[in-house]
Amino acid sequence: MALHTHKVLLTGFEPFGGETINPSWLAVKALHGRKMLGRTVVAAQLPTVFDDSLRVLNALLREHQPELVVCVGQAGGRHAMSLERVAINVNDAPIADNAGAQPIDTPVVPRAPVAYFTTLPIKAMLAALQKEGVRAEVSQTAGTFVCNHVFYGLMRTLATHQALRQTRGGFVHVPWLPEQGAPHMSLEDIVRGLRAAVRCALQVQTDQALGAGATD
Ligand code: PCA
C-alpha cells in the first residue's frame, strides 16, 4: 500500500496565447512550501502544451504521491474562481498550444470514459471561498483546451492507478489579473481563495457528507 506523504500538489500553467504571465502559476507558486493542516504544499508549473502537460503531471504524481491534487489554470473572461465539476474526454483547441499543436475533436485518452467528475468537495469549497469574501462559482465546463486536457488526464490517472487510489483531485480556473484585462481578480484574492479551497478539501471528504444543495 502506498504511504501517505502528507503532501498537497498544486499545479499552475506557463503563460500561453501570447501573454507574458499566467495567474495560475503565480498563485500556486506563492503557496509552495507552505504548511496547511499538517500537509506540505508542493507547487509545480505545467507546460501549456497538450502532450507535455500530462507527461509532467504524471511524473509529479509518481514522485510525490500526494494526498490531494488541485490543478489550476487561467480562464480569461471569467469573473470568479471556477470550481470545475467535470472533465471531458475531448481536445478541441480554439488556439494553438505553446508547441504549435491545435488538436480538433481528438480524445484525451482513447477508449476511456466520456467524462470524470472531480473528487473535490466543490460545494463545500464554494461555501469556504464565499466565507473568505472571494468571488467563486461551480463551473460545469473546463473548456476543451489544455486545462480540460490536464483535468481529464489527472482524473484518469487517479481512477486507474492503485498507488493513487486514495488521492483526491480536481481543477480550479482563476480569472485574469488586473494587468491582463477585465474581468479580473487580485493575486492576493486568488491566493487566499486557493488556500481556503485546499484547507476545505483537506477537511471535507465529499459533498455528500455535507448534504450540500444546488447552487442555482
Ligand atoms: N488556461 C488554459 C490552458 C492553460 C491555462 O492557464 C485553459 O483554460 O485551457
Coordinates of N, CA and C in Angstrom, one line a residue, residues 86-186:
V86 N -16.5 18.9 -13.9 CA -16.4 17.7 -14.8 C -15.3 17.9 -15.9
A87 N -14.5 16.8 -16.1 CA -13.5 16.8 -17.2 C -14.0 15.9 -18.3
I88 N -13.9 16.4 -19.5 CA -14.5 15.6 -20.6 C -13.3 15.1 -21.5
N89 N -13.6 13.9 -22.2 CA -12.6 13.2 -22.9 C -12.5 13.8 -24.4
V90 N -12.2 15.1 -24.5 CA -12.0 15.6 -25.8 C -11.0 16.8 -25.8
N91 N -10.2 16.9 -26.8 CA -9.4 18.0 -27.1 C -10.0 18.7 -28.3
D92 N -10.3 20.0 -28.2 CA -10.8 20.8 -29.3 C -10.3 22.2 -29.1
A93 N -9.1 22.4 -29.6 CA -8.3 23.6 -29.2 C -8.8 24.8 -30.0
P94 N -9.2 25.9 -29.4 CA -9.6 27.1 -30.1 C -8.3 27.9 -30.6
I95 N -7.2 27.7 -30.0 CA -5.9 28.3 -30.4 C -4.8 27.2 -30.3
A96 N -3.7 27.5 -30.9 CA -2.5 26.6 -30.8 C -2.0 26.6 -29.4
D97 N -1.5 25.5 -29.0 CA -0.8 25.4 -27.7 C 0.7 26.0 -27.8
N98 N 1.4 26.0 -26.8 CA 2.8 26.6 -26.8 C 3.8 25.8 -27.7
A99 N 3.4 24.7 -28.2 CA 4.2 23.9 -29.1 C 3.7 24.0 -30.5
G100 N 2.6 24.8 -30.7 CA 2.0 24.9 -32.0 C 1.0 23.9 -32.4
A101 N 0.6 23.0 -31.4 CA -0.4 22.0 -31.8 C -1.8 22.5 -31.5
Q102 N -2.7 22.1 -32.4 CA -4.1 22.5 -32.2 C -5.0 21.4 -32.5
P103 N -5.1 20.4 -31.6 CA -5.9 19.2 -31.9 C -7.4 19.6 -32.0
I104 N -8.1 19.0 -32.9 CA -9.5 19.2 -33.1 C -10.3 17.9 -32.9
D105 N -11.1 17.8 -31.9 CA -12.0 16.7 -31.7 C -11.3 15.4 -31.6
T106 N -10.2 15.4 -30.8 CA -9.5 14.1 -30.5 C -9.7 13.8 -29.1
P107 N -9.6 12.5 -28.7 CA -9.8 12.1 -27.3 C -8.5 12.5 -26.5
V108 N -8.7 12.8 -25.2 CA -7.6 12.9 -24.3 C -6.9 11.6 -24.2
V109 N -7.8 10.6 -23.9 CA -7.3 9.2 -23.7 C -8.2 8.3 -24.6
P110 N -7.7 7.7 -25.6 CA -8.5 6.8 -26.5 C -9.2 5.7 -25.7
R111 N -10.4 5.3 -26.0 CA -11.1 4.2 -25.4 C -11.3 4.3 -23.9
A112 N -11.4 5.6 -23.4 CA -11.6 5.8 -22.0 C -13.0 6.4 -21.8
P113 N -13.5 6.5 -20.6 CA -14.8 7.1 -20.4 C -15.0 8.5 -20.9
V114 N -16.2 8.8 -21.2 CA -16.5 10.2 -21.8 C -16.1 11.3 -20.8
A115 N -16.3 11.1 -19.5 CA -16.0 12.1 -18.6 C -15.7 11.6 -17.2
Y116 N -15.0 12.4 -16.4 CA -14.9 12.1 -15.0 C -15.3 13.3 -14.2
F117 N -16.0 13.1 -13.1 CA -16.3 14.1 -12.1 C -15.1 14.4 -11.2
T118 N -14.9 15.6 -10.8 CA -14.0 16.0 -9.8 C -14.2 15.1 -8.5
T119 N -13.1 14.8 -7.8 CA -13.3 14.2 -6.5 C -13.1 15.2 -5.3
L120 N -13.1 16.5 -5.7 CA -13.1 17.5 -4.6 C -14.5 17.9 -4.2
P121 N -14.6 18.3 -2.9 CA -16.0 18.7 -2.4 C -16.3 20.2 -2.9
I122 N -16.7 20.3 -4.1 CA -16.7 21.7 -4.7 C -17.8 22.6 -4.1
K123 N -18.9 21.9 -3.6 CA -19.9 22.8 -2.9 C -19.4 23.3 -1.6
A124 N -18.7 22.4 -0.8 CA -18.1 22.9 0.4 C -17.1 23.9 0.2
M125 N -16.3 23.7 -0.9 CA -15.2 24.7 -1.2 C -15.9 26.1 -1.6
L126 N -17.0 26.0 -2.4 CA -17.7 27.2 -2.8 C -18.1 28.0 -1.5
A127 N -18.6 27.3 -0.5 CA -19.0 28.0 0.7 C -17.8 28.6 1.4
A128 N -16.7 27.8 1.4 CA -15.5 28.3 2.1 C -14.9 29.6 1.4
L129 N -15.0 29.6 0.1 CA -14.5 30.8 -0.6 C -15.4 32.0 -0.4
Q130 N -16.7 31.7 -0.4 CA -17.6 32.8 -0.1 C -17.4 33.4 1.3
K131 N -17.2 32.5 2.2 CA -16.9 32.9 3.6 C -15.7 33.8 3.7
E132 N -14.7 33.5 2.8 CA -13.5 34.4 2.7 C -13.7 35.7 2.0
G133 N -14.9 35.8 1.4 CA -15.1 37.0 0.6 C -14.5 37.0 -0.8
V134 N -14.2 35.8 -1.3 CA -13.6 35.6 -2.6 C -14.7 35.2 -3.6
R135 N -14.8 35.9 -4.7 CA -15.9 35.5 -5.7 C -15.6 34.1 -6.2
A136 N -16.6 33.2 -6.2 CA -16.4 31.9 -6.6 C -17.7 31.3 -7.2
E137 N -17.6 30.3 -8.0 CA -18.7 29.6 -8.6 C -18.4 28.2 -8.9
V138 N -19.4 27.3 -9.0 CA -19.2 26.0 -9.5 C -19.4 26.1 -11.0
S139 N -18.4 25.5 -11.8 CA -18.4 25.6 -13.2 C -18.7 24.2 -13.8
Q140 N -19.5 24.2 -14.9 CA -19.9 22.9 -15.5 C -19.0 22.6 -16.7
T141 N -18.0 23.5 -17.0 CA -17.1 23.1 -18.1 C -15.7 23.8 -17.9
A142 N -14.7 23.0 -18.1 CA -13.3 23.5 -18.0 C -12.8 23.8 -19.4
G143 N -13.8 23.8 -20.4 CA -13.4 24.1 -21.8 C -12.9 22.8 -22.5
T144 N -12.2 23.0 -23.6 CA -11.7 21.9 -24.4 C -10.3 22.1 -24.8
F145 N -9.6 23.0 -24.1 CA -8.2 23.3 -24.4 C -7.3 22.5 -23.4
V146 N -6.1 23.1 -23.1 CA -5.1 22.3 -22.3 C -5.6 22.1 -20.9
C147 N -6.4 23.0 -20.3 CA -6.8 22.8 -18.9 C -7.7 21.6 -18.8
N148 N -8.7 21.5 -19.7 CA -9.6 20.3 -19.6 C -8.8 19.0 -19.8
H149 N -7.8 19.1 -20.7 CA -6.9 18.0 -21.1 C -6.2 17.5 -19.8
V150 N -5.6 18.5 -19.1 CA -4.9 18.1 -17.8 C -5.9 17.6 -16.8
F151 N -7.0 18.2 -16.7 CA -8.0 17.8 -15.7 C -8.5 16.4 -16.0
Y152 N -8.8 16.1 -17.2 CA -9.2 14.7 -17.6 C -8.0 13.7 -17.3
G153 N -6.8 14.1 -17.8 CA -5.7 13.2 -17.6 C -5.4 12.9 -16.1
L154 N -5.6 14.0 -15.3 CA -5.4 13.8 -13.8 C -6.5 12.8 -13.3
M155 N -7.7 13.0 -13.6 CA -8.8 12.2 -13.1 C -8.6 10.7 -13.6
R156 N -8.2 10.6 -14.8 CA -8.0 9.3 -15.4 C -6.9 8.5 -14.6
T157 N -5.8 9.2 -14.4 CA -4.7 8.6 -13.6 C -5.1 8.3 -12.2
L158 N -5.8 9.2 -11.6 CA -6.2 8.9 -10.2 C -7.2 7.7 -10.2
A159 N -8.0 7.5 -11.2 CA -9.0 6.5 -11.3 C -8.4 5.1 -11.6
T160 N -7.2 5.1 -12.2 CA -6.7 3.8 -12.7 C -5.4 3.4 -12.1
H161 N -4.8 4.2 -11.2 CA -3.5 3.8 -10.6 C -3.7 3.4 -9.1
Q162 N -3.4 2.2 -8.8 CA -3.7 1.6 -7.5 C -3.0 2.5 -6.4
A163 N -1.7 2.9 -6.7 CA -1.0 3.7 -5.7 C -1.6 5.0 -5.4
L164 N -2.5 5.5 -6.2 CA -3.1 6.8 -6.1 C -4.6 6.7 -5.7
R165 N -5.0 5.5 -5.3 CA -6.5 5.3 -5.1 C -7.1 6.2 -4.0
Q166 N -6.2 6.6 -3.1 CA -6.8 7.5 -2.0 C -6.6 8.9 -2.3
T167 N -6.0 9.3 -3.4 CA -5.7 10.7 -3.8 C -6.9 11.3 -4.4
R168 N -7.3 12.4 -3.9 CA -8.5 13.2 -4.5 C -7.9 14.3 -5.3
G169 N -8.7 14.7 -6.3 CA -8.1 15.8 -7.2 C -9.2 16.5 -8.0
G170 N -8.8 17.6 -8.5 CA -9.8 18.4 -9.3 C -9.1 19.6 -9.9
F171 N -9.9 20.5 -10.4 CA -9.4 21.6 -11.2 C -10.1 22.9 -10.8
V172 N -9.3 24.0 -10.7 CA -9.9 25.3 -10.4 C -9.4 26.3 -11.5
H173 N -10.3 27.0 -12.1 CA -9.9 28.1 -13.1 C -9.9 29.4 -12.3
V174 N -9.0 30.3 -12.6 CA -8.9 31.6 -12.0 C -9.0 32.7 -13.0
P175 N -9.5 33.9 -12.7 CA -9.6 35.0 -13.6 C -8.3 35.6 -13.9
W176 N -8.3 36.5 -14.9 CA -7.1 37.4 -15.2 C -6.7 38.2 -14.0
L177 N -5.5 38.6 -14.0 CA -5.0 39.6 -13.1 C -5.4 41.0 -13.7
P178 N -5.4 42.1 -12.8 CA -5.8 43.4 -13.4 C -5.0 43.8 -14.6
E179 N -3.7 43.5 -14.6 CA -2.9 43.9 -15.8 C -3.2 43.2 -17.1
Q180 N -4.0 42.1 -17.0 CA -4.3 41.4 -18.2 C -5.6 41.8 -18.9
G181 N -6.5 42.5 -18.1 CA -7.8 42.9 -18.7 C -8.9 42.6 -17.7
A182 N -10.1 42.8 -18.2 CA -11.3 42.7 -17.3 C -12.2 41.6 -17.9
P183 N -12.9 40.9 -17.0 CA -12.9 41.0 -15.5 C -11.6 40.4 -14.9
H184 N -11.3 40.9 -13.7 CA -10.1 40.5 -13.1 C -10.2 40.3 -11.6
M185 N -9.2 39.7 -11.0 CA -9.2 39.4 -9.6 C -7.7 39.7 -9.1
S186 N -7.5 40.2 -7.9 CA -6.2 40.4 -7.5 C -5.5 39.1 -7.2

